XYZ file of C-alpha atoms in Angstrom:
136
model
C 0.006 0.021 -0.007
C 2.791 2.481 0.929
C 4.497 1.796 -2.426
C 1.280 2.713 -4.269
C 1.062 5.964 -2.288
C 4.610 6.871 -3.320
C 3.748 5.997 -6.966
C 0.661 8.187 -6.870
C 2.590 11.042 -5.228
C 5.439 10.778 -7.752
C 3.005 10.511 -10.667
C 1.205 13.649 -9.522
C 4.488 15.496 -9.210
C 5.512 14.287 -12.704
C 2.240 15.472 -14.172
C 2.730 18.872 -12.534
C 6.247 19.197 -13.845
C 5.165 18.237 -17.344
C 2.363 20.834 -17.309
C 4.321 23.635 -15.747
C 7.741 22.947 -17.302
C 6.345 21.918 -20.691
C 4.326 25.105 -21.069
C 7.109 27.410 -19.886
C 9.780 25.732 -22.055
C 7.847 25.194 -25.289
C 6.043 28.544 -25.089
C 9.369 30.209 -24.178
C 7.654 31.866 -21.218
C 4.492 32.714 -23.147
C 6.319 34.405 -26.005
C 6.028 31.654 -28.665
C 3.120 32.948 -30.767
C 3.425 29.972 -33.130
C 1.796 27.807 -30.401
C -0.963 30.413 -29.906
C -1.608 30.813 -33.656
C -1.792 27.073 -34.344
C -4.755 26.693 -31.913
C -5.857 30.127 -30.700
C -8.769 28.752 -28.569
C -7.122 25.947 -26.615
C -3.516 27.223 -26.670
C -3.959 30.934 -26.236
C -1.750 32.426 -23.515
C -4.775 32.170 -21.266
C -5.119 28.480 -22.170
C -1.429 27.900 -21.517
C -1.700 29.651 -18.188
C -4.606 27.394 -17.239
C -2.449 24.361 -18.092
C 0.056 25.654 -15.557
C -2.802 26.110 -13.019
C -3.762 22.443 -13.609
C -0.116 21.579 -12.964
C -0.283 23.392 -9.653
C -3.364 21.451 -8.726
C -1.588 18.164 -9.451
C 1.326 19.335 -7.331
C -1.011 20.249 -4.512
C -2.830 16.896 -4.691
C 0.528 15.102 -4.373
C 0.713 16.288 -0.769
C -2.856 15.419 0.311
C -2.705 12.456 2.674
C -6.387 11.511 2.546
C -8.658 10.045 -0.071
C -8.160 11.867 -3.440
C -10.115 9.364 -5.502
C -12.645 11.897 -6.897
C -10.003 14.521 -7.405
C -7.905 12.226 -9.597
C -11.132 11.165 -11.315
C -11.634 14.821 -12.269
C -7.990 14.953 -13.428
C -8.596 11.962 -15.703
C -11.584 13.717 -17.279
C -9.613 16.926 -17.685
C -6.849 15.023 -19.480
C -9.428 13.287 -21.686
C -10.645 16.742 -22.799
C -7.123 17.678 -23.867
C -6.560 14.345 -25.597
C -9.755 14.840 -27.622
C -8.761 18.409 -28.473
C -5.347 17.195 -29.571
C -6.756 14.395 -31.758
C -9.123 16.872 -33.443
C -6.220 19.240 -34.001
C -3.941 16.491 -35.372
C -6.701 15.314 -37.741
C -7.393 18.790 -39.028
C -3.887 20.203 -39.295
C -0.422 19.391 -40.616
C 2.621 19.443 -38.372
C 5.082 20.222 -41.212
C 4.148 23.907 -41.583
C 4.243 24.318 -37.835
C 7.747 22.807 -37.629
C 8.908 25.134 -40.422
C 7.595 28.134 -38.455
C 8.907 27.085 -35.073
C 10.473 23.775 -34.011
C 9.378 24.186 -30.384
C 5.748 24.621 -31.492
C 6.053 21.590 -33.759
C 7.410 19.477 -30.949
C 4.763 20.786 -28.540
C 1.900 19.852 -30.871
C 3.503 16.484 -31.680
C 3.682 15.384 -28.091
C 1.167 17.210 -25.888
C -1.706 14.855 -26.604
C 0.373 11.743 -26.076
C 1.629 13.172 -22.762
C -1.928 13.914 -21.725
C -3.016 10.371 -22.779
C -0.327 8.850 -20.497
C -1.380 10.969 -17.538
C -5.071 10.419 -18.272
C -4.435 6.646 -18.021
C -2.410 7.133 -14.845
C -5.187 9.228 -13.220
C -7.814 6.696 -14.308
C -5.693 3.887 -12.844
C -5.380 5.778 -9.540
C -9.150 6.493 -9.473
C -9.994 2.817 -10.195
C -7.404 1.567 -7.733
C -8.831 3.675 -4.982
C -12.331 2.662 -5.924
C -11.313 -1.024 -5.666
C -9.622 -0.411 -2.262
C -12.834 1.126 -0.909
C -14.804 -2.012 -1.952
C -12.494 -4.695 -0.541
């Protein structure tokens, strides 16, 4: 049980670092307009700021020592929304022109949905694990 708690804590910290660090690095501190222009609704500077806020919530949750089942359930749904947005973007756009405009923006759009998919699965696993523990 203690090993699972450490895994959950470390997973939440990793998700936070990916959100916060990923946005700050790839957006070059909110100055990379190629990211904004490629998806002005989801990846506006406001949208990028909200991704950092989500990262802060993951970091905060890592230090909660009581039941966070429903919180990580909400995190899984939040990540699902970003995965769906990414899939729609990938299906409707080409990465090549984005890479030619800005390599950081190209990399960002190449990986952000896969990153969110990994953490969505992690959050879903945590939710389901905690659900199972409550019913044993």
